[in-house]
Coordinates of C-alpha atoms and ligand atoms in Angstrom, one line a residue:
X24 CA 0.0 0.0 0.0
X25 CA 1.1 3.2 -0.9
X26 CA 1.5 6.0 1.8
X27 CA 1.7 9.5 1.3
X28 CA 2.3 12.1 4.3
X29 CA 1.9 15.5 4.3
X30 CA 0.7 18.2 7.1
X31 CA -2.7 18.8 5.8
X32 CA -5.5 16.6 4.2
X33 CA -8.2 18.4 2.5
X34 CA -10.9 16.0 1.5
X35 CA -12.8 17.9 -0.7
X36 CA -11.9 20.2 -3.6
X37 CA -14.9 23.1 -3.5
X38 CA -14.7 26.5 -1.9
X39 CA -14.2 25.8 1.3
X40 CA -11.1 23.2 0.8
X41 CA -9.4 24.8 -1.4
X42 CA -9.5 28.4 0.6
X43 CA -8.2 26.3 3.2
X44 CA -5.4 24.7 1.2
X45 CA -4.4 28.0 0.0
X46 CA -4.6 29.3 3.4
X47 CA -2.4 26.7 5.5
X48 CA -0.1 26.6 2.1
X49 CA 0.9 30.2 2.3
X50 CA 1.8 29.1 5.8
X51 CA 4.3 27.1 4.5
X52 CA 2.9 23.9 5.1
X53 CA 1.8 21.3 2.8
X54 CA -1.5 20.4 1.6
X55 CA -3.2 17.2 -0.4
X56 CA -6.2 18.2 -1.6
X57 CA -8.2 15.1 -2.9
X58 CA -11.6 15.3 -5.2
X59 CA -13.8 12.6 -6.6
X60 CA -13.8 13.7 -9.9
X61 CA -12.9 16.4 -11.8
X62 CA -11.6 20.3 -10.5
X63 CA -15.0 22.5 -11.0
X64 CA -17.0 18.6 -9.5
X65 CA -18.3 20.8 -6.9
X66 CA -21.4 22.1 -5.6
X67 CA -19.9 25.6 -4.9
X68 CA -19.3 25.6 -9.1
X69 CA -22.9 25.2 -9.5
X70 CA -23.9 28.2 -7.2
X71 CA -26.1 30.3 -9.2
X72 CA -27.2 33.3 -7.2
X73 CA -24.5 34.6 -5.1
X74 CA -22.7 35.6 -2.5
X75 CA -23.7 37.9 0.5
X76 CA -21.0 41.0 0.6
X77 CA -22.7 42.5 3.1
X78 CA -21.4 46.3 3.5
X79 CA -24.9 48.2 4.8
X80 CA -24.8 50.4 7.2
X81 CA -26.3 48.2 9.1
X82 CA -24.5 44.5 9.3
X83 CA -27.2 43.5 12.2
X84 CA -30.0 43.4 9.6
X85 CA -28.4 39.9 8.1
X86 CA -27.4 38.5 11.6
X87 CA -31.5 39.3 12.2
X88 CA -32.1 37.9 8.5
X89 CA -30.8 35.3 9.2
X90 CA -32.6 34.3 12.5
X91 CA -35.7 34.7 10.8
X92 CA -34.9 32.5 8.0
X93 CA -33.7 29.6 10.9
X94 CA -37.0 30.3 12.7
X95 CA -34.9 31.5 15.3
X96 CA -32.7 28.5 16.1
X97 CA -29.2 29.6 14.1
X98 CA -26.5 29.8 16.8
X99 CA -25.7 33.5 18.0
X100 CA -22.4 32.9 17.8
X101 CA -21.7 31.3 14.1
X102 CA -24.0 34.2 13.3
X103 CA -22.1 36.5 14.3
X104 CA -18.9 35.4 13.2
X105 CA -20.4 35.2 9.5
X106 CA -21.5 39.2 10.1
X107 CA -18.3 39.8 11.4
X108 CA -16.0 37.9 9.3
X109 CA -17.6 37.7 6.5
X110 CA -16.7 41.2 4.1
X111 CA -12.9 40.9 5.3
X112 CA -12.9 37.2 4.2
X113 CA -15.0 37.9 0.9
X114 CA -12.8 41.2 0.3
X115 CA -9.3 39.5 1.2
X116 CA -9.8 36.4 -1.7
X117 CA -12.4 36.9 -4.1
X118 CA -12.0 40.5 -4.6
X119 CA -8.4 41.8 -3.6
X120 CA -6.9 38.6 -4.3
X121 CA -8.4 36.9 -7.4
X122 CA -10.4 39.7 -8.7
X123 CA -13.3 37.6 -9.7
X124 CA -15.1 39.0 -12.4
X125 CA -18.4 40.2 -10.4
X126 CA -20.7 42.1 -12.2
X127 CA -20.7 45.8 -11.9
X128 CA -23.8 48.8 -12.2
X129 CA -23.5 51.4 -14.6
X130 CA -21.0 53.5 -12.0
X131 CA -18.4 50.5 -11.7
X132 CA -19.3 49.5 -8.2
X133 CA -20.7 45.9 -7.4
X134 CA -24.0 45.0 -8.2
X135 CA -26.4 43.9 -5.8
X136 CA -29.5 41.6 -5.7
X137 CA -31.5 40.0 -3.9
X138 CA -33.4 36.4 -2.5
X139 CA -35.7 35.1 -0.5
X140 CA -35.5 36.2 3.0
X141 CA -33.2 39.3 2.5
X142 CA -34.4 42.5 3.9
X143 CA -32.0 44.3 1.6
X144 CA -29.9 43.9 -1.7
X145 CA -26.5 42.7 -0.5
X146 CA -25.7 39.7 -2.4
X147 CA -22.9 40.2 -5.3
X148 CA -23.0 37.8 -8.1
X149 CA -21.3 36.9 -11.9
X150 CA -24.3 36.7 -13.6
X151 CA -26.3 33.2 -13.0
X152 CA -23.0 31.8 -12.8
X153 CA -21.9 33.1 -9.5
X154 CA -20.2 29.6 -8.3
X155 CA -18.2 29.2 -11.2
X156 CA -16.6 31.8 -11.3
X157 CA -15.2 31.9 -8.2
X158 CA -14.4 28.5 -8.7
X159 CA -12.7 28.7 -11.5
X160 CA -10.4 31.5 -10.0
X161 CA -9.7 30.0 -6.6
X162 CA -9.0 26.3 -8.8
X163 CA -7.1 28.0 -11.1
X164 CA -4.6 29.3 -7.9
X165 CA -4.6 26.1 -6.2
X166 CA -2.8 25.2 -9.1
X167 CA -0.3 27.8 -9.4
X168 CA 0.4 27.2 -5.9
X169 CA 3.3 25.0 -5.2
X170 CA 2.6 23.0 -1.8
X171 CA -0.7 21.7 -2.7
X172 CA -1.3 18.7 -4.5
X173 CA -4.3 18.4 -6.0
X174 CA -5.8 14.8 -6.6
X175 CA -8.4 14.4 -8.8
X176 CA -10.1 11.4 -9.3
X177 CA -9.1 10.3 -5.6
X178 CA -11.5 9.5 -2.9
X179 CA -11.2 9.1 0.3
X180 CA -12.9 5.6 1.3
X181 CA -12.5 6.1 5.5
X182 CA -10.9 8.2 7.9
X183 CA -7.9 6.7 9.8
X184 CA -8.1 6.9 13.4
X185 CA -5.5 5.4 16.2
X186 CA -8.2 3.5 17.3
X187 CA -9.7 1.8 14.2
X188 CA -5.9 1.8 11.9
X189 CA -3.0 2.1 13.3
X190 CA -0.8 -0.4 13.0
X191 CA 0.5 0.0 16.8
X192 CA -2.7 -1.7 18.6
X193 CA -1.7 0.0 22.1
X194 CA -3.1 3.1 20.1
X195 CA -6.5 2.0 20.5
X196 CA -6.0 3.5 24.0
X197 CA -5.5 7.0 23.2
X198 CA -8.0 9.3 22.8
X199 CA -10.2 9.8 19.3
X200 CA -7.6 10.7 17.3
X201 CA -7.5 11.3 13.3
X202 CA -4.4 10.6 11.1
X203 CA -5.5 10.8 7.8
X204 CA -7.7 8.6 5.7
X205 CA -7.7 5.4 2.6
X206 CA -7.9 7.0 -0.2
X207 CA -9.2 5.6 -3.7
X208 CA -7.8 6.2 -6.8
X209 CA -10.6 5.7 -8.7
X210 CA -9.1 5.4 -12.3
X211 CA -6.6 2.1 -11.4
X212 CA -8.6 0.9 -7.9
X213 CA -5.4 1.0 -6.2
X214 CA -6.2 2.5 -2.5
X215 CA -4.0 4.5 -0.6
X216 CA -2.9 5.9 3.0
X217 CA -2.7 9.7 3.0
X218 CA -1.1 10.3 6.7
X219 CA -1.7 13.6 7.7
X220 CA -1.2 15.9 11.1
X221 CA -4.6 17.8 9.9
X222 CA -7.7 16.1 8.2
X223 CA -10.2 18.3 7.2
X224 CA -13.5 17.3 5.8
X225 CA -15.2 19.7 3.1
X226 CA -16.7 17.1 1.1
X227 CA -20.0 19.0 0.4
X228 CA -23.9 18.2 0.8
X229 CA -26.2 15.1 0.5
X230 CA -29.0 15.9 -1.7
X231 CA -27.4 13.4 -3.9
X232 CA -29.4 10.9 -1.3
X233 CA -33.1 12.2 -2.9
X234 CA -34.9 11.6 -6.1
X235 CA -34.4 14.9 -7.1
X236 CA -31.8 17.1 -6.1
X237 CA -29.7 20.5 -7.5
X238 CA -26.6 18.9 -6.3
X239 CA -23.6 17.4 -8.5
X240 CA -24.1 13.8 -8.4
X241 CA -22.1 11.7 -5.9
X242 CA -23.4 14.2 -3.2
X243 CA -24.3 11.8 -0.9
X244 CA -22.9 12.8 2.5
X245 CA -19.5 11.1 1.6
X246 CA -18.4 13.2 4.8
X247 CA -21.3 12.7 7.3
X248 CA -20.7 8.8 6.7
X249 CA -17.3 9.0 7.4
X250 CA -17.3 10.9 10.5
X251 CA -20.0 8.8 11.6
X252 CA -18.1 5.4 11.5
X253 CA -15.1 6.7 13.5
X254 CA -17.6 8.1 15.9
X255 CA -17.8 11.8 15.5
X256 CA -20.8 14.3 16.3
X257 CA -23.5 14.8 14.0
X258 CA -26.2 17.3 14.4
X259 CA -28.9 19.2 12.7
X260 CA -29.1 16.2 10.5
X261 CA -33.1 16.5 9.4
X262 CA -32.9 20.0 8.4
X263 CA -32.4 19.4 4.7
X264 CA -33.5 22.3 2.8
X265 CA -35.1 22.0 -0.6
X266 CA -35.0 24.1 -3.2
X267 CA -38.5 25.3 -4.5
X268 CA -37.6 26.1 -8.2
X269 CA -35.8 23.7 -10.1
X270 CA -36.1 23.2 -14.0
X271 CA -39.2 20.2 -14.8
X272 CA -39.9 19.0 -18.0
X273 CA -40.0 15.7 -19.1
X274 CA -37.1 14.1 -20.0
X275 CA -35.0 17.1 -19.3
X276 CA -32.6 17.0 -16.4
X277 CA -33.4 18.9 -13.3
X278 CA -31.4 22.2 -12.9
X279 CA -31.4 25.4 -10.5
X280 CA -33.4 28.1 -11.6
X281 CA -32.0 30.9 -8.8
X282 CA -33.9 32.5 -6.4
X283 CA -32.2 35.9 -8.2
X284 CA -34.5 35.6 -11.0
X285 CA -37.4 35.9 -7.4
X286 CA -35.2 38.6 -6.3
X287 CA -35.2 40.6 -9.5
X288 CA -38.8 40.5 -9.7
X289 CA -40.1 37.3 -11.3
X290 CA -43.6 35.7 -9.2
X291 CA -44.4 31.6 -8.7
X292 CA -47.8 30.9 -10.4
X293 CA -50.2 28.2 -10.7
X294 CA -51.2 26.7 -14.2
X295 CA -54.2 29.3 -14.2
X296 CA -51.7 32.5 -13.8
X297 CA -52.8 33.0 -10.2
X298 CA -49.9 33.8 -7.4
X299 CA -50.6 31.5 -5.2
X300 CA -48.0 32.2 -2.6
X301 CA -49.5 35.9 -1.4
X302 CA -51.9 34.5 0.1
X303 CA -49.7 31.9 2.3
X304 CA -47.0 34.4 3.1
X305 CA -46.9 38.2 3.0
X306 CA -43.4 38.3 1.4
X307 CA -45.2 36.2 -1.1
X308 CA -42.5 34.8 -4.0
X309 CA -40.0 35.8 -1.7
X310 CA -40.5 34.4 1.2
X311 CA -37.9 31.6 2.9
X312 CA -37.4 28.7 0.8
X313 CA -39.2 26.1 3.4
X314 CA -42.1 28.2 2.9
X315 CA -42.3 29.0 -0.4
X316 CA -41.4 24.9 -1.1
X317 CA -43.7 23.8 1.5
X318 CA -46.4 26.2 -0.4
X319 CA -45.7 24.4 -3.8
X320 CA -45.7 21.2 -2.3
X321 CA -48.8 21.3 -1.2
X322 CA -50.4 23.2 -4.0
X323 CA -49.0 20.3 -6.4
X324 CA -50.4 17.6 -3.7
X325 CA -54.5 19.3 -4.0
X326 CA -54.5 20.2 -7.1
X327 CA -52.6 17.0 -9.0
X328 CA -50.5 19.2 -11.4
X329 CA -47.1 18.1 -12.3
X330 CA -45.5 21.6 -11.7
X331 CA -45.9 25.3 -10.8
X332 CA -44.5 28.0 -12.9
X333 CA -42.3 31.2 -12.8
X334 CA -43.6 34.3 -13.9
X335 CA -40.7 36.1 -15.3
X336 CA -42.7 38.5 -17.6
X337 CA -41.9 41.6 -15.0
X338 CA -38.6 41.6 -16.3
X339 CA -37.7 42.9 -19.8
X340 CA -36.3 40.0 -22.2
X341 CA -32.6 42.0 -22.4
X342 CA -32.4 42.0 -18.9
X343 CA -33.5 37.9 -18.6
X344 CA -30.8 37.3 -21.5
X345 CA -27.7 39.8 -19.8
X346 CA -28.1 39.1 -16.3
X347 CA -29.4 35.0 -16.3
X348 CA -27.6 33.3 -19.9
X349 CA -26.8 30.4 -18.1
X350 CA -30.3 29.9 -16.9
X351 CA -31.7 31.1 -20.6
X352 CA -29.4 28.7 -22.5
X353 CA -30.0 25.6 -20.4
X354 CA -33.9 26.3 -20.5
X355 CA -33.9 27.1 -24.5
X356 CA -31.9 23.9 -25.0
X357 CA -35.0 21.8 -23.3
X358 CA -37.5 24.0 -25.4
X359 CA -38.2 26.9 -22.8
X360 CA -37.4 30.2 -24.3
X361 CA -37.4 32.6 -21.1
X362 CA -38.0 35.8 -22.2
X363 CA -41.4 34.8 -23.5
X364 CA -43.0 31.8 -21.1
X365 CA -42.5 31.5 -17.8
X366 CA -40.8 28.4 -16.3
X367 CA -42.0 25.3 -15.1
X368 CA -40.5 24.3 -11.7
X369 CA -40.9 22.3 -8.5
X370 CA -39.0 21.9 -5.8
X371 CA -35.6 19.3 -5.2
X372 CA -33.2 18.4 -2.4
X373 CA -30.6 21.5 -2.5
X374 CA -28.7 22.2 1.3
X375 CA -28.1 20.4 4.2
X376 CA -28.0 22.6 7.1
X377 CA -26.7 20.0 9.6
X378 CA -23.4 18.0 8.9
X379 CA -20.6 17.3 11.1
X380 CA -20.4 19.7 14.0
X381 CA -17.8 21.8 14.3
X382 CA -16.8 24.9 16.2
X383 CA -16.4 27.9 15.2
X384 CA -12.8 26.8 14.0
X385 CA -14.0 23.9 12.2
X386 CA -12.9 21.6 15.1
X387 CA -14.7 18.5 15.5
X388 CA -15.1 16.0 18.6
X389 CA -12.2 13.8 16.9
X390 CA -8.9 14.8 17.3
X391 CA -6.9 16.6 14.6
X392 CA -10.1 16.3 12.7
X393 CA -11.9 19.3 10.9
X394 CA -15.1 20.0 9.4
X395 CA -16.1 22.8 6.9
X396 CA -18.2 23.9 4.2
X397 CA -21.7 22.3 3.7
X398 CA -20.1 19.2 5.6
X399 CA -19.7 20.9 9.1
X400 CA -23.1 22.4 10.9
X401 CA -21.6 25.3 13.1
X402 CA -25.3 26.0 13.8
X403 CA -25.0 28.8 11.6
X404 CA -28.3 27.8 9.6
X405 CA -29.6 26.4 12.4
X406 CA -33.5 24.5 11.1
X407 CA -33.2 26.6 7.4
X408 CA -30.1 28.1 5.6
X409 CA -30.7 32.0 4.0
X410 CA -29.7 32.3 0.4
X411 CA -26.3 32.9 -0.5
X412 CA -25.0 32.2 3.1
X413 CA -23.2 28.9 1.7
X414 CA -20.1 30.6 -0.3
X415 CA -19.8 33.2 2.0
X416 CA -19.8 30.4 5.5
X417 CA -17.3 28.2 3.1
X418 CA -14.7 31.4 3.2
X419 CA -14.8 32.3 6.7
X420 CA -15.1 28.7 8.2
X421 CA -12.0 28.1 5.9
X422 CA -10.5 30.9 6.7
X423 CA -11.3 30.1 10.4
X424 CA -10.0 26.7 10.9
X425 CA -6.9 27.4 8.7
X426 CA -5.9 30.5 11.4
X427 CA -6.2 27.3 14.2
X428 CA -4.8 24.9 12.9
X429 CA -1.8 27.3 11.5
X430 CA -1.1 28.2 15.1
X431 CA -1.3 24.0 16.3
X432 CA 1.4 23.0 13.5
X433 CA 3.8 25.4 14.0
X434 CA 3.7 23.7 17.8
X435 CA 4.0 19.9 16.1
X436 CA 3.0 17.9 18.5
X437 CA 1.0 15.0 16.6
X438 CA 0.7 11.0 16.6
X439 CA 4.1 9.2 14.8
X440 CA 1.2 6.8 13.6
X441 CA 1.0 4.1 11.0
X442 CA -1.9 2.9 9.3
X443 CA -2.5 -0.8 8.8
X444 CA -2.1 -2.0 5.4
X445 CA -5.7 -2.1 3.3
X446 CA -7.2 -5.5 1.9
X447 CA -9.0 -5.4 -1.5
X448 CA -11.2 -8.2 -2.8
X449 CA -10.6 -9.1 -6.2
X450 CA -14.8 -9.4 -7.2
X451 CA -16.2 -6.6 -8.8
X452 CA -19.3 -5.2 -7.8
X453 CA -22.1 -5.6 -10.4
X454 CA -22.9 -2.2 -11.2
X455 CA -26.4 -2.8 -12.1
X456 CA -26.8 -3.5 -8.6
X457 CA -25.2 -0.8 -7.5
X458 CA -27.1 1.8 -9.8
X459 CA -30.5 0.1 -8.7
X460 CA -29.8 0.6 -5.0
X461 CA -28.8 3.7 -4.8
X462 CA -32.2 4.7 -6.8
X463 CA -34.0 2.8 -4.1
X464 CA -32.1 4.9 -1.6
X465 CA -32.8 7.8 -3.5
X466 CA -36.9 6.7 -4.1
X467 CA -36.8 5.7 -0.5
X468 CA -35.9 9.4 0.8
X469 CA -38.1 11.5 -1.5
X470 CA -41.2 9.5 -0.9
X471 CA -40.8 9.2 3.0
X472 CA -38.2 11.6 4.4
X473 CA -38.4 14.5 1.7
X474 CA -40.4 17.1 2.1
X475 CA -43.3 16.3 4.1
X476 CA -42.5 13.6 6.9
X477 CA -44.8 11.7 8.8
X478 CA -43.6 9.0 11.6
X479 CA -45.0 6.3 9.5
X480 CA -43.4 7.4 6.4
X481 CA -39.8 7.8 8.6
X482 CA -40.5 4.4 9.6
X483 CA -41.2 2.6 6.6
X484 CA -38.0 4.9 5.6
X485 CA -36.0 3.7 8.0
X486 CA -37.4 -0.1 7.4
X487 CA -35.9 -0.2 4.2
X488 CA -32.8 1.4 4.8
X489 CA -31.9 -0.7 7.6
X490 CA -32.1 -3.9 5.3
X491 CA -30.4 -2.0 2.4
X492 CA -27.4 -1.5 4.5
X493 CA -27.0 -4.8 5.4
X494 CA -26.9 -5.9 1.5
X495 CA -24.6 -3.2 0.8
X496 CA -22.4 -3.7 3.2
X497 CA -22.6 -7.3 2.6
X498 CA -21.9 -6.4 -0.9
X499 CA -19.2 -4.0 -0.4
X500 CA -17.1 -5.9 1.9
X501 CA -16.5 -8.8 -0.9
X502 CA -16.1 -6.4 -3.6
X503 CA -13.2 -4.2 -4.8
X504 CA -13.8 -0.5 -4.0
X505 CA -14.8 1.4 -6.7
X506 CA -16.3 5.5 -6.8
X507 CA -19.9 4.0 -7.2
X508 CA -19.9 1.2 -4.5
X509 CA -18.0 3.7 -2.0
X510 CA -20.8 6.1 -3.0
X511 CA -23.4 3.4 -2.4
X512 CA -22.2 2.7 1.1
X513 CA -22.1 5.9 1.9
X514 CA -25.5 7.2 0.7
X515 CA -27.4 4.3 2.6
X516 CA -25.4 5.7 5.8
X517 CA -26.3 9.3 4.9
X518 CA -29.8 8.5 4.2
X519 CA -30.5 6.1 7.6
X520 CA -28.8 9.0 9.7
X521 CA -31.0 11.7 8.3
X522 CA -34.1 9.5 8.6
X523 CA -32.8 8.6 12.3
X524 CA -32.4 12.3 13.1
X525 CA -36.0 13.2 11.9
X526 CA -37.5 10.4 14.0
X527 CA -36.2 11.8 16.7
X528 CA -37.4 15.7 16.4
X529 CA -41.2 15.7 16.5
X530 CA -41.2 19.2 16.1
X531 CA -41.9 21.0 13.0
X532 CA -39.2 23.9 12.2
X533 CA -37.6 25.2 9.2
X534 CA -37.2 22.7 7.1
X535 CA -38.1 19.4 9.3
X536 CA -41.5 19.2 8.3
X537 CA -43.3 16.6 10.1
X538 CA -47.4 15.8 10.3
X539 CA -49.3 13.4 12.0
X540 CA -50.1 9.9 10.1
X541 CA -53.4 10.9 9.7
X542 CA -53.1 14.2 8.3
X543 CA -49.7 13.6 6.1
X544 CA -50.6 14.7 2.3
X545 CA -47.8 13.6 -0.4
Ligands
SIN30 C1 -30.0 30.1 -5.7 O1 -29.4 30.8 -6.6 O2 -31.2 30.2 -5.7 C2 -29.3 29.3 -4.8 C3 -28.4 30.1 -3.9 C4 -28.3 29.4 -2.5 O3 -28.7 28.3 -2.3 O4 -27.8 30.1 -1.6

């Protein structure tokens, strides 16, 4: 088995590990920053809307924002670090640093817009394309910056801790302690030990773990399931927000449609032009997103019609084309021209607000082990994320933990351990098998854990899961690891722990929506 060392391990190659990398890098330490699949394979690439840059007067209003959004619950304290943090962390990259290319008003300064739940227009964008382009800038310095080695196509398959893998067994009497992970190289199937002093896990969301979802695929909680097996703290795990406006048409894939286009004025309405959503909340289209999705849900549930639709016809077609031509391409290409008809949508699986938790420096319950990004649940979304929050928490949480952990290897005291070698069965998994159970995973969430939960639905959920995990694991113990079957094990972990967490909050709040049996409506 190969090993590689290095200071710090960055699972996860989207905003928030690569700020990291850079960050610790410019340190003068080393970094190996691993990815499933290609650079931009990110959620953060696919960002549409934005990224709050807020520099009001008044920085309270988001902290209160916020706390409205969350239904009060977001921690004080991860809010205010975001309102704190958040313009010097924003201004020191993206801006000063990188000069991403956001886009301007007629006078040159940054141009703001808003969604759902903002009190005021303080979210800076690059068109529809907001994610890419800071992804493509901060990739594009990762890899001008010496120190960091990026691995693509490498996944890590489990976290190495002295108790479960080193290769000294008196280890198993220290305390939880990370080292490092196995990691996969997916292209030749050869798995590796990446020894590190730091592991940080920014390996993104789990909407990959529904029917429908606006995440990249392989988002399946990759870093909840890890930190779960090696016995780290998970919290907040049934708030998964959904997004209400996603592209539907039949045989068309499922894509984003931003809350921006809200923001800039477009309305939801039903298949009779009526806007449906005044009369269930006074901030009407723009209310939060487990409102307005709730609202859609259960407008598609009485009435029996496949979708609701966007009403974009408030905004002038050369606006629609100049400030949304992703969105406009995309839609034309599946026979939706934008500027004339308004959009079909419904909602999908898009944020989860829980994850791994971490302090306000990313620091988890194991040892040497970090969590950040959409992975880690500082509390700051507490039961329902505000839009544009996610970029913005993947800078400063970054930004955060590097500053701590900078200050811990520059002490160097760490574990001299080594991890046990890794055994690979030679059968390969049958990857119609694998396909078909991860769409029953997938089936099994939307239809009982989705959007509106009941506690028969969560148990039938949790029913099927239970006896899906034993297959897979069954499964996936015999056969050689490969990116699906690691994805596989991982979702029906993912999926069980949400269902587990929603079974055990009765209440409804944000975006844990939960009825009585008898009342439930699909
Ligand atoms: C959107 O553009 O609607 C998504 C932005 C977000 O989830 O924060």
């Amino acid at each position: 088995m190969k090993i590689i060392e290095t200071d710090c391990l960055v699972i996860g190659a989207g905003l928030a590990g690569s700020a990291y990398a850079l960050h610790v890098v410019r340190a003068g330490f080393r970094a190996e920053l691993l990815s499933m699949g290609a650079p931009l394979e990110a959620n953060s690439d696919w960002a549409q809307g934005g990224i709050i840059y807020d520099t009001t007067a008044d920085p309270q209003a988001l902290a209160r924002d916020i706390f409205v959004a969350s239904d009060h619950t977001s921690n004080p304290a991860a809010v205010e670090q975001l309102v704190r943090e958040g313009p010097e962390a924003l201004k020191e990259l993206l801006l000063d640093d990188l000069a991403v290319g956001f886009d301007r008003d007629a006078a040159g300064g940054l141009d703001f817009t808003r969604e759902g739940g903002h009190s005021v227009r303080r979210i800076i964008h690059a068109k529809d394309t907001t994610g890419h382009a800071i992804l493509t800038a901060v990739a594009a310095r990762v890899d001008a910056t010496p120190g960091i080695t990026r691995r693509s196509g490498w996944m890590a398959v489990d976290l190495l801790t002295l108790s479960h893998n080193s290769d000294q067994p008196r280890d198993r009497y220290q305390p939880l302690t990370c080292f490092g992970c196995y990691a996969l190289e997916t292209a030749t199937g050869e798995v590796a030990a990446v020894v590190a002093k730091k592991t940080i896990l920014a390996t993104g969301g789990l909407g990959g773990i529904f029917l429908h979802s606006t995440n990249q695929p392989g988002s399946v909680g990759h870093g909840v399931a890890m930190a779960w097996r090696v016995g780290a703290r998970l919290i907040d795990l049934e708030y998964v927000q959904f997004h209400p406006t996603v592209f539907f048409k039949k045989n068309a894939p499922r894509f984003l449609i931003t809350e921006a286009l809200r923001g800039e004025g477009a309305v939801l309405v039903d298949a009779h032009g009526r806007r449906f959503m005044d009369a269930v909340d006074p901030r009407g289209s723009l209310a939060p997103r487990d409102v307005v999705t709730r609202a859609i849900q259960h407008h598609l549930a009485t009435t029996g019609e496949a979708c609701v639709w966007l009403d974009v016809s408030a905004l002038k077609p050369d606006f629609i084309r100049e400030r949304f031509p992703g969105i406009c391409e995309r839609a034309l290409a599946h026979g939706v021209d934008i500027t004339r008809e308004p959009i079909p949508v419904v909602p999908a699986a898009h944020y989860s607000c829980g994850g791994v938790h971490a302090d306000l420096h990313g620091r988890t319950n194991v040892r040497h082990l970090n969590a950040i990004g959409e992975t880690a649940c500082t509390g700051l979304h507490g039961a329902n994320r505000l839009a544009s929050t996610s970029l913005l928490e993947n800078l400063v949480g970054a930004r955060a933990a590097a500053r701590a952990d900078l200050a811990e290897l520059r002490e160097g005291a760490f574990p001299q351990a080594r991890p046990r070698a890794w055994q690979s069965p030679a059968k390969k998994a049958d990857p119609l098998l694998v396909r078909q159970d991860l769409l029953l995973v997938q089936q099994t969430m939307w239809n009982y854990a989705g959007i509106v939960r009941s506690p028969r639905r969560l148990a039938r959920a949790r029913r099927i899961l239970l006896e899906l995990r034993e297959d897979i694991q069954a499964f996936y113990r015999d056969c050689r690891p490969a990116r699906e079957l690691v994805e596989l094990r991982n979702a029906v972990q993912s999926a069980l722990l949400v269902v587990h967490a929603a079974n055990l909050n009765p209440e409804s709040r944000g975006c844990h929506f939960i009825q009585p049996d008898d009342t439930a409506e699909s």
